Coordinates of N, CA, C and O in Angstrom, one line a residue:
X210 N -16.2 25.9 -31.1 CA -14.8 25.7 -31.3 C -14.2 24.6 -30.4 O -13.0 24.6 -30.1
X211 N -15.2 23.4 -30.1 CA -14.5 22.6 -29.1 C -13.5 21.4 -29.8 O -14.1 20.6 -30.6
X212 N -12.6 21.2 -29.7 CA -11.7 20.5 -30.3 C -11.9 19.1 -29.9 O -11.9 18.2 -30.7
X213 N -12.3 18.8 -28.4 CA -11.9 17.3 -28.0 C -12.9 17.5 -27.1 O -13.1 18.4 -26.3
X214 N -13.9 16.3 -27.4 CA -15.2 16.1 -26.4 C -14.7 14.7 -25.4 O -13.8 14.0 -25.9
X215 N -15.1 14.4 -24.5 CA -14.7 13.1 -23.8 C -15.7 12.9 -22.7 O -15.9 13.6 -21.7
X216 N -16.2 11.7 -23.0 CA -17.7 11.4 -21.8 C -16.6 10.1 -21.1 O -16.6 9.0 -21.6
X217 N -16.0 10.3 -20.1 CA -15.7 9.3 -19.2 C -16.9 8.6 -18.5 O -17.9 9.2 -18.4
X218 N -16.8 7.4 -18.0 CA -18.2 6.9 -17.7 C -19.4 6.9 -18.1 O -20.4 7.1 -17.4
X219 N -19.3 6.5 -19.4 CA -20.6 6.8 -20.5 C -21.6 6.2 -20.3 O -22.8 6.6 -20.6
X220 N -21.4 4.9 -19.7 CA -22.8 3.8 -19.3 C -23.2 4.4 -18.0 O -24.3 4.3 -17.6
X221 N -22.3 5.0 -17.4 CA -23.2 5.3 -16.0 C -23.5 6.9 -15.8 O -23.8 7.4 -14.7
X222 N -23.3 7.5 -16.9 CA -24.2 8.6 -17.6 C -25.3 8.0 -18.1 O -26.3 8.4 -17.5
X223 N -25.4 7.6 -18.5 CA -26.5 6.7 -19.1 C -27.6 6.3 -18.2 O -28.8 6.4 -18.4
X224 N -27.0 5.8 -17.1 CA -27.8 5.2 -16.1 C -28.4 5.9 -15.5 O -29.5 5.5 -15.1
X225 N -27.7 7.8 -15.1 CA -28.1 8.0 -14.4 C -29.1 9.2 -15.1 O -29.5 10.1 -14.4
X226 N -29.3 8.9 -16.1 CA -30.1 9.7 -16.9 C -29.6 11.3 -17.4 O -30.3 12.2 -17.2
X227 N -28.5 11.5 -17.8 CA -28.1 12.3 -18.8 C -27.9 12.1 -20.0 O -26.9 12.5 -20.6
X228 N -29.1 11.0 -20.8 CA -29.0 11.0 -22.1 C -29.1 12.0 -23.0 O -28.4 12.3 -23.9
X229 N -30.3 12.7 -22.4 CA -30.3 14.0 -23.3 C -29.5 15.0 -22.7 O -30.0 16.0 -23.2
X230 N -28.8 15.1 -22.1 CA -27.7 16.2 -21.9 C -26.4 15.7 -23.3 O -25.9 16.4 -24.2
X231 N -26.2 14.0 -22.9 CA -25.2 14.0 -24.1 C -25.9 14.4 -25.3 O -25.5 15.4 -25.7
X232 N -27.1 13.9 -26.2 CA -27.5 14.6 -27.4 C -26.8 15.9 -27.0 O -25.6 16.0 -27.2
X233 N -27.5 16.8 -26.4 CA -27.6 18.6 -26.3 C -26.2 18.9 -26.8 O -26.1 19.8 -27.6
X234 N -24.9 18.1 -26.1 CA -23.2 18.3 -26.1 C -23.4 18.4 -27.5 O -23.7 19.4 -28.2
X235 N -23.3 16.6 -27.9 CA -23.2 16.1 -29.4 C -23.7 16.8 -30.4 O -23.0 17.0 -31.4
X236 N -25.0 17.3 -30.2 CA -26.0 17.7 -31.5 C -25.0 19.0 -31.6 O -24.1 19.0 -32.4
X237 N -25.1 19.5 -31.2 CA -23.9 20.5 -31.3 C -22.6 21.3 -31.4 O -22.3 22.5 -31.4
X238 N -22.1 20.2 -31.6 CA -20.8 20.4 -31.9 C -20.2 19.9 -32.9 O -20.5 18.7 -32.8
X239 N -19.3 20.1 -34.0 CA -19.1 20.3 -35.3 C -18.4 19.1 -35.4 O -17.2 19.0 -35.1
X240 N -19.1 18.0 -36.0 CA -18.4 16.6 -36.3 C -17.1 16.8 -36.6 O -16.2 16.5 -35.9
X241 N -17.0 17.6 -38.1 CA -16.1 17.6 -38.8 C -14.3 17.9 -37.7 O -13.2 17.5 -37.9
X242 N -14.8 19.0 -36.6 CA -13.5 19.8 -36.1 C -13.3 19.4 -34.9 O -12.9 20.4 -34.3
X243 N -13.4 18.4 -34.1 CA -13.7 17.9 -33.3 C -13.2 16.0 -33.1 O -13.1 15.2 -34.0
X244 N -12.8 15.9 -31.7 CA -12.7 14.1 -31.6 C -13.5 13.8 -30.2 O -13.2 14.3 -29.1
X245 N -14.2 13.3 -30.3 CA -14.9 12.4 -29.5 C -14.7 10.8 -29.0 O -14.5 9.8 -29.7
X246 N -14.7 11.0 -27.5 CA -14.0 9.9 -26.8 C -14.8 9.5 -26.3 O -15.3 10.6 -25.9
X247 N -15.5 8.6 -25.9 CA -16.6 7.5 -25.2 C -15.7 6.6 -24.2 O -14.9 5.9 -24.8
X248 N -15.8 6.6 -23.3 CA -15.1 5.8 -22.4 C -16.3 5.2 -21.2 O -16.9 5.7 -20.3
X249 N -16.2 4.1 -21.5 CA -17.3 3.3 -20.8 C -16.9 1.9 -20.6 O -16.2 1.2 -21.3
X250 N -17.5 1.6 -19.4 CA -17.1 -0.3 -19.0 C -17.8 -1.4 -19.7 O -17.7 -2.7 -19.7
X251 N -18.7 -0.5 -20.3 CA -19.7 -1.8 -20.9 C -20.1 -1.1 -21.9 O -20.3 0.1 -21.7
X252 N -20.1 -1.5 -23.1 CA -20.9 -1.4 -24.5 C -22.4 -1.5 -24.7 O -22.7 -2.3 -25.5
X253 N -23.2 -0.9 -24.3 CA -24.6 -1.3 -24.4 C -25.3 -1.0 -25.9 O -24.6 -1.2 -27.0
X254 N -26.2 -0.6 -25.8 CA -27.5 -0.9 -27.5 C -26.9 0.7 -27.4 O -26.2 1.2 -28.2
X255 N -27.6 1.3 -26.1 CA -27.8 3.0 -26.2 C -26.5 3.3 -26.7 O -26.5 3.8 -27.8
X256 N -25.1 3.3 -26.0 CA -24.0 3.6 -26.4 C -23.7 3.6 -28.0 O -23.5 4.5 -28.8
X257 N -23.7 1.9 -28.2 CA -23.7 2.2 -29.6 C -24.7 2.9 -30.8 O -24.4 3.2 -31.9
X258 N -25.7 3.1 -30.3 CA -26.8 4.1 -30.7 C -26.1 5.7 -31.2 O -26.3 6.4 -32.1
X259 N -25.2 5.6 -29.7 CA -24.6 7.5 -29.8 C -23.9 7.1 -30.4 O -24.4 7.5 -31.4
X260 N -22.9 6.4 -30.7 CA -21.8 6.2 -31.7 C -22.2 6.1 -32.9 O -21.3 6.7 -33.5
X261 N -23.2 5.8 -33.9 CA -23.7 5.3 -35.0 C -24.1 7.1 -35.0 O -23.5 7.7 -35.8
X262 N -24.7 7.5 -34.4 CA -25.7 9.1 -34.8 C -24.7 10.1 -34.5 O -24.6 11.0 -35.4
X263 N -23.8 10.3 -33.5 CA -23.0 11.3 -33.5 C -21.1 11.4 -33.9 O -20.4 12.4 -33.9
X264 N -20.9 10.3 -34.1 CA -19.3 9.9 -34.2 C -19.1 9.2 -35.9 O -20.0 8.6 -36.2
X265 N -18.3 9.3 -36.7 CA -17.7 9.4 -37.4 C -16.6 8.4 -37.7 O -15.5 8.5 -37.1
X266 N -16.8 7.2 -38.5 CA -15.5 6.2 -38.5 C -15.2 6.1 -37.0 O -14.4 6.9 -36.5
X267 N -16.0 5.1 -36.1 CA -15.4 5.3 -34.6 C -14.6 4.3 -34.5 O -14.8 3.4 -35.4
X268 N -13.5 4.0 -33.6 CA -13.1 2.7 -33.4 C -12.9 2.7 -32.1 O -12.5 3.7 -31.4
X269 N -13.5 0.9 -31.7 CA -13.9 0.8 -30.9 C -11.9 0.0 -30.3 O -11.1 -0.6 -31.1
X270 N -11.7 0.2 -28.9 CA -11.1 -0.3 -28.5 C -11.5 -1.2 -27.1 O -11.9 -0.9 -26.0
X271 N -11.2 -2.3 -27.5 CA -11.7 -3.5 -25.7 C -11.0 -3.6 -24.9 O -9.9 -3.7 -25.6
X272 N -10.7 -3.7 -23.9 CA -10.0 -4.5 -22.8 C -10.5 -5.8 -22.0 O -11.3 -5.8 -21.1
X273 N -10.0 -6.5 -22.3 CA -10.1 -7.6 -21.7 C -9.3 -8.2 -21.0 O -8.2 -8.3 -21.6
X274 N -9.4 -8.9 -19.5 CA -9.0 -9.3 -18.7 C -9.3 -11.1 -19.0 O -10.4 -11.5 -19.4
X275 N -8.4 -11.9 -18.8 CA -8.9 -13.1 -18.4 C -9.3 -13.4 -17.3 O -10.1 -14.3 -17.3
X276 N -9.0 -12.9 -16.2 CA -9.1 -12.5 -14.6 C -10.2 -11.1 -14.4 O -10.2 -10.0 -14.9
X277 N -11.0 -11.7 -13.4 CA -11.5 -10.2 -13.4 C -11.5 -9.5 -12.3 O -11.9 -8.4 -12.2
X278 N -10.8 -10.5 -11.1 CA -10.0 -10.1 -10.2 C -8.7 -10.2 -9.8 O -8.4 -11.4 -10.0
X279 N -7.9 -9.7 -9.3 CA -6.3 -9.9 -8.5 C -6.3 -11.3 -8.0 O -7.1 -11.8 -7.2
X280 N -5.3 -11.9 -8.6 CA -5.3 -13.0 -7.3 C -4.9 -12.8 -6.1 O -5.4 -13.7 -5.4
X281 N -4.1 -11.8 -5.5 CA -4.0 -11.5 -4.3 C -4.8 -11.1 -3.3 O -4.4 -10.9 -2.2
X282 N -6.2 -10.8 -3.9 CA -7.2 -10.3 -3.4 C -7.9 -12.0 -2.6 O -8.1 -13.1 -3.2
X283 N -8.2 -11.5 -1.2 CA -9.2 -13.2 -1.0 C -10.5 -12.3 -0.5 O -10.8 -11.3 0.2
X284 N -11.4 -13.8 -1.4 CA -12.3 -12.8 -1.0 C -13.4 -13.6 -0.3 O -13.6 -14.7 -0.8
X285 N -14.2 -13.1 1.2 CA -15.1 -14.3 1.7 C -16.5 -13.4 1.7 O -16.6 -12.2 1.4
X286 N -17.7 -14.4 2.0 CA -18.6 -13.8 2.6 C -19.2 -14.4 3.9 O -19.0 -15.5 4.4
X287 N -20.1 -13.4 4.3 CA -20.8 -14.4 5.3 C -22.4 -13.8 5.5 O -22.7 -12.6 5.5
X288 N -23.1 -14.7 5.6 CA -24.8 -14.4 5.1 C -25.2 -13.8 6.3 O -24.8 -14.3 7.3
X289 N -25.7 -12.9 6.4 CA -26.3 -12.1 7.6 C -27.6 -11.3 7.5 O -27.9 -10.5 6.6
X290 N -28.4 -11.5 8.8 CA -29.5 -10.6 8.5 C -29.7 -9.3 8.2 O -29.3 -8.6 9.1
X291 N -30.3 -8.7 7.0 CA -30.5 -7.4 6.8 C -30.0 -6.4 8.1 O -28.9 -5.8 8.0
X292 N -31.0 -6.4 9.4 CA -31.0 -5.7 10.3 C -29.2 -5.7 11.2 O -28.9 -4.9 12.0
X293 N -28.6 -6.6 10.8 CA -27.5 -7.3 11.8 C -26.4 -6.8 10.9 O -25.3 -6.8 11.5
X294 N -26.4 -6.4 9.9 CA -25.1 -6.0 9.0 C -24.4 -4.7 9.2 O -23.3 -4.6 8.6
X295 N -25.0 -3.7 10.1 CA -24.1 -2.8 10.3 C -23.2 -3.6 11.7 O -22.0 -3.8 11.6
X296 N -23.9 -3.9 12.6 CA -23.3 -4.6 13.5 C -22.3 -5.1 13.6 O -21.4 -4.8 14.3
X297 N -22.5 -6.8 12.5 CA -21.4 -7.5 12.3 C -20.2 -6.4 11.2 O -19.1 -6.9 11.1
X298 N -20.3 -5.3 10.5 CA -19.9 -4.9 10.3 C -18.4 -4.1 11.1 O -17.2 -3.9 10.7
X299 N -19.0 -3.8 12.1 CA -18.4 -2.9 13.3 C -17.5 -4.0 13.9 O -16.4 -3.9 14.2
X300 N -18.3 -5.0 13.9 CA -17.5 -5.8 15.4 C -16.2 -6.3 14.3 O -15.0 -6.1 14.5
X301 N -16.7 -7.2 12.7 CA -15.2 -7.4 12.1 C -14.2 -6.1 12.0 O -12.9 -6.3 11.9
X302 N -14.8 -4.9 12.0 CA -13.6 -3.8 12.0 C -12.8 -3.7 13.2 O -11.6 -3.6 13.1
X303 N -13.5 -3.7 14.3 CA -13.3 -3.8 15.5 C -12.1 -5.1 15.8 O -10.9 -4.8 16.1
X304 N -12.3 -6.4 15.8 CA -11.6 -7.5 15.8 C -10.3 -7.3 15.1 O -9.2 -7.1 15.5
X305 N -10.8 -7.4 13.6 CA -9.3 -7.2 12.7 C -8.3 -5.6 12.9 O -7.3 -5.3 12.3
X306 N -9.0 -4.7 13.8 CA -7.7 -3.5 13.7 C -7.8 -2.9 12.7 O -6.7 -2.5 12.4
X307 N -9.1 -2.6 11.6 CA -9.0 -2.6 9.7 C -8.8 -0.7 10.2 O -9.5 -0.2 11.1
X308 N -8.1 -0.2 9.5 CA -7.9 1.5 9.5 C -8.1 2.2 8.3 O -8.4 3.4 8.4
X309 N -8.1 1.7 7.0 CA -8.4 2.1 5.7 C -9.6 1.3 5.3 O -9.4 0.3 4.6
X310 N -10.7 1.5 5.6 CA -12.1 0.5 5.2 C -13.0 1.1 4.0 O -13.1 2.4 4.1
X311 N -13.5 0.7 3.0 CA -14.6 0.9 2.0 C -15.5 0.0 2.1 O -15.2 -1.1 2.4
X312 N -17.2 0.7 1.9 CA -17.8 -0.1 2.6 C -19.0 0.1 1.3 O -19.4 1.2 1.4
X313 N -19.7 -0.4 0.3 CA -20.4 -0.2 -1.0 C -21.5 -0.6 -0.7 O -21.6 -1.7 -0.3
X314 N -22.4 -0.1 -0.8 CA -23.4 -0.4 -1.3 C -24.5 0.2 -2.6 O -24.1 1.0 -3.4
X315 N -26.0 -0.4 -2.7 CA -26.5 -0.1 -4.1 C -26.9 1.2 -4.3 O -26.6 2.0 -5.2
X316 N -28.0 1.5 -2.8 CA -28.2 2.7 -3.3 C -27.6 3.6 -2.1 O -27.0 3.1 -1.1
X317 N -27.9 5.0 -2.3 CA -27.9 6.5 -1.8 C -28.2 6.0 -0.4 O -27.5 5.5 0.5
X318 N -29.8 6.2 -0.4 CA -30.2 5.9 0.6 C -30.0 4.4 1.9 O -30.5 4.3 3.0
X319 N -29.1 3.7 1.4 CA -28.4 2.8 2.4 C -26.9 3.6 2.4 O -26.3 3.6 3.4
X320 N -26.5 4.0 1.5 CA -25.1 4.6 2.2 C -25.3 5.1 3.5 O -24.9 4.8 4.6
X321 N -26.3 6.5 2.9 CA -26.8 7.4 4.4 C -26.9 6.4 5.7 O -26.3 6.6 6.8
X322 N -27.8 5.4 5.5 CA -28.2 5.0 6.7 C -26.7 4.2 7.5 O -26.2 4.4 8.6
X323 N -26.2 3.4 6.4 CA -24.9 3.0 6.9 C -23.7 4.0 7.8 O -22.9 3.9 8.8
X324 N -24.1 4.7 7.1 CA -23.1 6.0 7.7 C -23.2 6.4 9.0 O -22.4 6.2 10.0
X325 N -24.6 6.9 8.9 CA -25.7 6.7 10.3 C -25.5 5.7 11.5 O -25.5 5.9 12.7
X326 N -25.3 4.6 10.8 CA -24.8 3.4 11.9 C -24.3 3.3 12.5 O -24.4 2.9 13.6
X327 N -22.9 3.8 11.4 CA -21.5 3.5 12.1 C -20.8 4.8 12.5 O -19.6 4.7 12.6
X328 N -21.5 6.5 12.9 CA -21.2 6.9 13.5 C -22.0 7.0 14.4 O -21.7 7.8 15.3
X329 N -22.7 6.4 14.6 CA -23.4 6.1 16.2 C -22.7 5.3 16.8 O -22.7 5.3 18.1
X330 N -21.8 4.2 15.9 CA -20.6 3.5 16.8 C -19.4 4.1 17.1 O -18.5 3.4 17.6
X331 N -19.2 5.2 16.9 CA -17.7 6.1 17.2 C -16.8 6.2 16.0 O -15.8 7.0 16.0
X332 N -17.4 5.1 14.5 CA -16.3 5.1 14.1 C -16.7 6.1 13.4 O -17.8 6.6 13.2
X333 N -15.1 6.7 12.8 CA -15.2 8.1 11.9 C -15.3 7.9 10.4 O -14.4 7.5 9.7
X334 N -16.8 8.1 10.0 CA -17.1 7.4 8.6 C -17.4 8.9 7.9 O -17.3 9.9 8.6
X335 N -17.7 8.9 6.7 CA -18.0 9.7 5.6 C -18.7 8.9 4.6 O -18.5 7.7 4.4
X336 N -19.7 9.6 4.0 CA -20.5 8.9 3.1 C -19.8 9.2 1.5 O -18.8 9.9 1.3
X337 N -20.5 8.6 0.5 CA -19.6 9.3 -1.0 C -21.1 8.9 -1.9 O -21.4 7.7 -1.9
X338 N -21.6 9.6 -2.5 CA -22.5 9.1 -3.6 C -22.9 10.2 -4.5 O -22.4 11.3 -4.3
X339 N -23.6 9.9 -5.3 CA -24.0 11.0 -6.3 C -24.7 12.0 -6.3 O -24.6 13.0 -7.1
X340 N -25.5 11.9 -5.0 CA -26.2 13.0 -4.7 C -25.4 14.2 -4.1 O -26.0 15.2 -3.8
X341 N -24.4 13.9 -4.2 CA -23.3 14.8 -3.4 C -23.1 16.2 -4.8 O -23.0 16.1 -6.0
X342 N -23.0 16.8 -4.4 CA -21.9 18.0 -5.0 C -20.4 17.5 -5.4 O -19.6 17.3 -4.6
X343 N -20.0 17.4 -7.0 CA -18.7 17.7 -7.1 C -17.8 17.5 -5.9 O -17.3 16.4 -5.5
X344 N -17.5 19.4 -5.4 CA -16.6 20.0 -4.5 C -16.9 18.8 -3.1 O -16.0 18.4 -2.4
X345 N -18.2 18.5 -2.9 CA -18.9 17.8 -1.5 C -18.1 16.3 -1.6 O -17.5 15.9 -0.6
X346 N -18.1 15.7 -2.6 CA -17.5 14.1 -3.0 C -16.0 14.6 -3.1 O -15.3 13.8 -2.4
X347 N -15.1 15.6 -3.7 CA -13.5 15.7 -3.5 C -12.9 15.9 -2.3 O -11.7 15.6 -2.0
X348 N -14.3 16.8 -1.3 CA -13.4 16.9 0.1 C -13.5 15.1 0.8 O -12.7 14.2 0.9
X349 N -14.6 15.1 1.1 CA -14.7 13.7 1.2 C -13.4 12.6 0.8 O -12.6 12.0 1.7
X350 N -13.3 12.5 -0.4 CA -11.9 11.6 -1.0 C -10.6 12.1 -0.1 O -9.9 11.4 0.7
X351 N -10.5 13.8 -0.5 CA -9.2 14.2 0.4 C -9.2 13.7 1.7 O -8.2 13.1 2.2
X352 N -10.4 14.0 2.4 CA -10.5 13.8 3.8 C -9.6 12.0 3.8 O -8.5 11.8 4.4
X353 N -10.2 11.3 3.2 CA -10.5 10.1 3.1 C -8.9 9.3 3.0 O -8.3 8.6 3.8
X354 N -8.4 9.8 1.4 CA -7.1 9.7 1.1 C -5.8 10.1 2.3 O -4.9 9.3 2.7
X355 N -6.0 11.6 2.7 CA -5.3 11.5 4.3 C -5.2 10.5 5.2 O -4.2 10.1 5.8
X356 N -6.7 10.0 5.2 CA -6.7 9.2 6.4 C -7.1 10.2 7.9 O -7.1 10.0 9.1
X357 N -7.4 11.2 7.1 CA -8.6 12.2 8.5 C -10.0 11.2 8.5 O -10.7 11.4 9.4
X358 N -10.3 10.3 7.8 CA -11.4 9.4 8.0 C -11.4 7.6 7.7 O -11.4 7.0 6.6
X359 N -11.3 7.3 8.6 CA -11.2 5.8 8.1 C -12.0 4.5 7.0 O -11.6 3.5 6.4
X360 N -13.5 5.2 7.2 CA -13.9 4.1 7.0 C -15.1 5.4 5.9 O -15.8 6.2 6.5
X361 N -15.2 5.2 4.4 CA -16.1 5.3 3.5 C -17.0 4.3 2.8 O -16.6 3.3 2.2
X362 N -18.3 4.8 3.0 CA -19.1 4.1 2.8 C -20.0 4.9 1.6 O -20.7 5.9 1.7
X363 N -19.8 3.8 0.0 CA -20.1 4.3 -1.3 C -21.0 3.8 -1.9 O -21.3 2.6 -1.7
X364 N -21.6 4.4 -2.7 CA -22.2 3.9 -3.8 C -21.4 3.5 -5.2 O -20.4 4.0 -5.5
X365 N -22.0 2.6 -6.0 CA -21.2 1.9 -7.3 C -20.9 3.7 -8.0 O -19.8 3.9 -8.5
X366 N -21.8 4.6 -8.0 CA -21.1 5.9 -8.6 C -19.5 6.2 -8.1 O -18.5 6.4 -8.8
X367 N -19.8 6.1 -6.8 CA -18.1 6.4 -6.5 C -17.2 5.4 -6.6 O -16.0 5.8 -6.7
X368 N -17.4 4.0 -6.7 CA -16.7 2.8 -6.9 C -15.8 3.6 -8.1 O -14.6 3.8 -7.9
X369 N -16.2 3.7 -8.8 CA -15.5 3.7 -10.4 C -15.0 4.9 -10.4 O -15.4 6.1 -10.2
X370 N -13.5 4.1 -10.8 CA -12.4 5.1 -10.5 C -11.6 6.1 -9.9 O -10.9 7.1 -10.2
X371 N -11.9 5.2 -8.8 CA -11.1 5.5 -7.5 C -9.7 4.8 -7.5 O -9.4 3.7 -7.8
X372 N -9.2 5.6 -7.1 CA -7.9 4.9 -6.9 C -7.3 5.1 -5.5 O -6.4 5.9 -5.2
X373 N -7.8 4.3 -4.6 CA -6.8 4.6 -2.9 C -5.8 3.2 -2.9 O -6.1 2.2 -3.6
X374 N -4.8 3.4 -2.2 CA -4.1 2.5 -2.6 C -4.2 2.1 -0.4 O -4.8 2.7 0.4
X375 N -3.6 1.2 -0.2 CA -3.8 0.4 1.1 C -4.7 0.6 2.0 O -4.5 1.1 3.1
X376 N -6.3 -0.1 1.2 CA -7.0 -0.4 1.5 C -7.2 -1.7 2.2 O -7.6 -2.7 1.6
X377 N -7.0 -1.6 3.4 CA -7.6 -3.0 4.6 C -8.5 -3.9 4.4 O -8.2 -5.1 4.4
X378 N -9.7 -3.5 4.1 CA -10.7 -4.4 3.7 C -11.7 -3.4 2.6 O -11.7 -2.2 2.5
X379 N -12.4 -4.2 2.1 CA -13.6 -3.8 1.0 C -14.8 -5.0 1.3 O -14.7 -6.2 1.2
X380 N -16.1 -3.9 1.9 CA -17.5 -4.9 2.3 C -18.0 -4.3 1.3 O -17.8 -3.1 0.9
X381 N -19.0 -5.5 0.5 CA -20.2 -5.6 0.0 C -21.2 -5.6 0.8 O -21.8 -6.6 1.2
X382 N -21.7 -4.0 1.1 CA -23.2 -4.2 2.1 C -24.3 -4.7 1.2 O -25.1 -5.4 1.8
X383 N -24.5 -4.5 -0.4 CA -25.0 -5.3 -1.0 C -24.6 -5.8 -1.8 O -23.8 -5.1 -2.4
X384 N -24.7 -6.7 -2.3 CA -23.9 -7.6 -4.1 C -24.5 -6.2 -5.2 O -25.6 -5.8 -5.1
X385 N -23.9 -5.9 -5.7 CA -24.0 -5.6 -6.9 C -25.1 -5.8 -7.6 O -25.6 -6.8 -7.0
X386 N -25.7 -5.5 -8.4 CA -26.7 -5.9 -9.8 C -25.5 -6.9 -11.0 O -25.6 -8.0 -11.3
X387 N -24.6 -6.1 -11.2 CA -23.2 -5.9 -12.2 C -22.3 -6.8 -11.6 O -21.9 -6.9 -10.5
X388 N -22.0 -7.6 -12.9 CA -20.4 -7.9 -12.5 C -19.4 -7.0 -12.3 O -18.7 -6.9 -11.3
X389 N -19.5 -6.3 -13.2 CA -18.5 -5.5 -13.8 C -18.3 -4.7 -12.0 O -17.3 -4.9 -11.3
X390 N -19.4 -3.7 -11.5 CA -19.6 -2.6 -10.5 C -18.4 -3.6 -9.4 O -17.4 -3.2 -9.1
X391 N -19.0 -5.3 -8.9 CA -18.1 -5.8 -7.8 C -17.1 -5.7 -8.5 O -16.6 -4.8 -7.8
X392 N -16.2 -5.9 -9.5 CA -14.7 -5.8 -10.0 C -14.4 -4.1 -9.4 O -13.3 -3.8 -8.8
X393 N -15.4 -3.3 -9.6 CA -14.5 -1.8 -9.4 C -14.9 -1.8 -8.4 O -14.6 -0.7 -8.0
X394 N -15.5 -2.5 -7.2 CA -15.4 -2.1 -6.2 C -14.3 -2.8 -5.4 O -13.8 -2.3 -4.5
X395 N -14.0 -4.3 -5.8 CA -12.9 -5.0 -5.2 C -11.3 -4.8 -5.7 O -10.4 -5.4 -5.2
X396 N -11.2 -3.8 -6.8 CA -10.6 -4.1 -7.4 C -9.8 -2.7 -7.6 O -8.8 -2.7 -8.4

């Protein structure tokens, strides 16, 4: 009897391998009585794949940006060694005074370690990624959103679709794979 299905973040379901969980939803549930929402940043083969086998007259809606960042946003880098990046990390937070910091990188396993880093330097960090629990990633945010923690250090899972608003700075501990992933993380 489900009236309204909706996969927010459909490509990075995808990614992270719940394809066949979406079948399991889809195959089952009654085209006819039913609306189905796909909501995804990117259009891939696979997506349109589920759209063609489980959806019905779909229409697709785009957004497009001619910008794919804020102009108000500046944004710099500076090349540093692997080993040296938590470091110079600490000392720019340290210098600029930064109190709301996001700190991204690619995988899990460098969040952790990042995390690791920078509470061995005093500062009060929290990690956020997928491996987390639900309930485990909302306290985190709340913590985070308060401002009981300064500085979160993510993965592109948590990038997307966050919304904190006076954020100090945003580090790239690694570039992205994705365009798209640096836009939700700077952006």
């Amino acid at each position: 009897k489900i009236q309204t299905v909706v996969l927010d973040e459909a490509d990075e379901m995808l990614n992270m391998g719940f394809r066949e969980d979406i079948d399991t939803i889809l195959s089952q549930t009654n085209e006819n009585e039913h609306q189905t929402m796909l909501f995804s940043a990117t259009f891939s083969k696979e997506i349109e794949n589920i759209t063609k086998e489980y959806l019905q007259n779909p229409k697709v809606i785009k957004v497009s940006r001619k910008e794919l960042t804020l102009s108000n946003i500046t944004q710099n880098y500076i090349t540093v060694r692997e080993q040296d990046k938590v470091e110079v990390i600490s000392r720019i937070i340290d210098i600029n005074n930064y109190e709301v910091v996001m700190i991204f990188c690619n995988t899990k396993k460098t969040v952790d370690e990042v995390t690791s880093g920078l509470l061995q330097r005093g500062f009060v960090t929290e990690a956020l990624h997928g491996d987390m629990k639900q309930l485990q990633r909302e306290r985190v945010m709340a913590r985070f959103k308060n401002k009981q923690v300064n500085i979160l250090v993510a993965s592109d899972v948590a990038a997307r679709g966050l919304d904190i608003s006076d954020v100090d700075v945003v580090f790239n501990y690694d570039l992205p794979q994705e365009e798209e992933y640096y836009v939700h993380r700077i952006g």
